[in-house]
């Protein structure tokens, strides 16, 4: 299969996934309030660091109305933003995002809800908060353990726990102005 034909199939698959996201996606409960607080401080660099293709990530951000928090140049895709595409748990996308934003791992906090994402952030040296609120109640305990083993310093179930979680993982965070 030639590159052009392959790209046609990839684009068609992305179109179907994006259409489903646009129809069903909604933000995690409480996340918008926390993003608004962070943006209100005016000193944080909010970024999205994902393994998904950039079109899919941007469509998700747009669908839930969070594009006002994440400037296009602060949305990073391991599949699209890197010279050599990769995927989490490879830390390359986090390392790339920090380089572009001019941040060090000590200036960053990541929030991850998967083993591969938490592992990537940990391998990049970033303090990581695990998030289990997107899981069914039956799976939440299991994911708490998985995320802790993957390197999360703190695990939260609800976004109302974010401010306390950030304070626990990075006492200097309030003065450094970095976040993912």
mmCIF file of C-alpha atoms in Angstrom, residues 82-153:
data_model
loop_
_atom_site.group_PDB
_atom_site.id
_atom_site.type_symbol
_atom_site.label_atom_id
_atom_site.label_comp_id
_atom_site.label_asym_id
_atom_site.label_seq_id
_atom_site.Cartn_x
_atom_site.Cartn_y
_atom_site.Cartn_z
ATOM 1 C CA UNK A 82 7.233 14.842 16.886
ATOM 2 C CA UNK A 83 9.641 14.383 14.001
ATOM 3 C CA UNK A 84 9.494 10.617 14.672
ATOM 4 C CA UNK A 85 5.989 9.686 15.875
ATOM 5 C CA UNK A 86 5.819 7.657 19.045
ATOM 6 C CA UNK A 87 3.344 6.949 21.813
ATOM 7 C CA UNK A 88 3.233 7.070 25.570
ATOM 8 C CA UNK A 89 4.800 5.534 27.723
ATOM 9 C CA UNK A 90 7.707 6.936 25.709
ATOM 10 C CA UNK A 91 8.384 10.313 27.399
ATOM 11 C CA UNK A 92 9.366 11.987 24.098
ATOM 12 C CA UNK A 93 6.170 14.042 23.804
ATOM 13 C CA UNK A 94 6.535 15.420 27.339
ATOM 14 C CA UNK A 95 10.196 16.234 26.701
ATOM 15 C CA UNK A 96 9.226 17.968 23.446
ATOM 16 C CA UNK A 97 6.451 19.972 25.120
ATOM 17 C CA UNK A 98 8.794 21.141 27.892
ATOM 18 C CA UNK A 99 11.391 22.188 25.331
ATOM 19 C CA UNK A 100 8.842 24.165 23.282
ATOM 20 C CA UNK A 101 7.410 25.829 26.411
ATOM 21 C CA UNK A 102 10.823 26.485 27.936
ATOM 22 C CA UNK A 103 10.015 24.546 31.124
ATOM 23 C CA UNK A 104 11.921 22.066 33.254
ATOM 24 C CA UNK A 105 10.359 18.981 34.851
ATOM 25 C CA UNK A 106 10.494 20.722 38.223
ATOM 26 C CA UNK A 107 8.249 23.474 36.861
ATOM 27 C CA UNK A 108 5.591 21.070 35.619
ATOM 28 C CA UNK A 109 2.743 18.998 36.952
ATOM 29 C CA UNK A 110 0.993 16.420 34.785
ATOM 30 C CA UNK A 111 -2.467 14.944 35.239
ATOM 31 C CA UNK A 112 -2.833 11.471 33.757
ATOM 32 C CA UNK A 113 -5.574 8.845 33.780
ATOM 33 C CA UNK A 114 -3.725 5.924 32.181
ATOM 34 C CA UNK A 115 -0.747 3.744 32.999
ATOM 35 C CA UNK A 116 1.041 4.693 29.769
ATOM 36 C CA UNK A 117 0.472 8.420 30.312
ATOM 37 C CA UNK A 118 1.563 8.342 33.949
ATOM 38 C CA UNK A 119 4.636 6.323 33.006
ATOM 39 C CA UNK A 120 5.562 8.815 30.259
ATOM 40 C CA UNK A 121 5.270 11.790 32.615
ATOM 41 C CA UNK A 122 7.243 9.962 35.321
ATOM 42 C CA UNK A 123 9.995 9.043 32.830
ATOM 43 C CA UNK A 124 10.162 12.719 31.801
ATOM 44 C CA UNK A 125 10.760 13.613 35.457
ATOM 45 C CA UNK A 126 7.427 15.402 35.899
ATOM 46 C CA UNK A 127 5.461 15.173 39.134
ATOM 47 C CA UNK A 128 2.208 13.479 38.198
ATOM 48 C CA UNK A 129 -1.300 13.460 39.601
ATOM 49 C CA UNK A 130 -3.360 10.420 38.734
ATOM 50 C CA UNK A 131 -7.027 10.906 37.886
ATOM 51 C CA UNK A 132 -9.569 8.098 38.292
ATOM 52 C CA UNK A 133 -12.791 10.070 37.843
ATOM 53 C CA UNK A 134 -13.208 8.890 34.269
ATOM 54 C CA UNK A 135 -13.474 5.242 35.354
ATOM 55 C CA UNK A 136 -16.502 3.269 36.463
ATOM 56 C CA UNK A 137 -16.756 2.932 40.254
ATOM 57 C CA UNK A 138 -15.802 -0.770 40.081
ATOM 58 C CA UNK A 139 -12.531 -0.002 38.280
ATOM 59 C CA UNK A 140 -11.537 3.119 40.250
ATOM 60 C CA UNK A 141 -9.654 1.247 43.004
ATOM 61 C CA UNK A 142 -7.725 -0.844 40.495
ATOM 62 C CA UNK A 143 -6.749 2.254 38.510
ATOM 63 C CA UNK A 144 -5.670 4.057 41.683
ATOM 64 C CA UNK A 145 -3.171 1.234 42.268
ATOM 65 C CA UNK A 146 -2.070 1.135 38.604
ATOM 66 C CA UNK A 147 -1.473 4.904 38.519
ATOM 67 C CA UNK A 148 0.431 4.865 41.802
ATOM 68 C CA UNK A 149 2.683 2.060 40.556
ATOM 69 C CA UNK A 150 3.222 3.996 37.307
ATOM 70 C CA UNK A 151 4.698 6.912 39.245
ATOM 71 C CA UNK A 152 1.823 9.177 40.284
ATOM 72 C CA UNK A 153 2.606 10.995 43.524
#
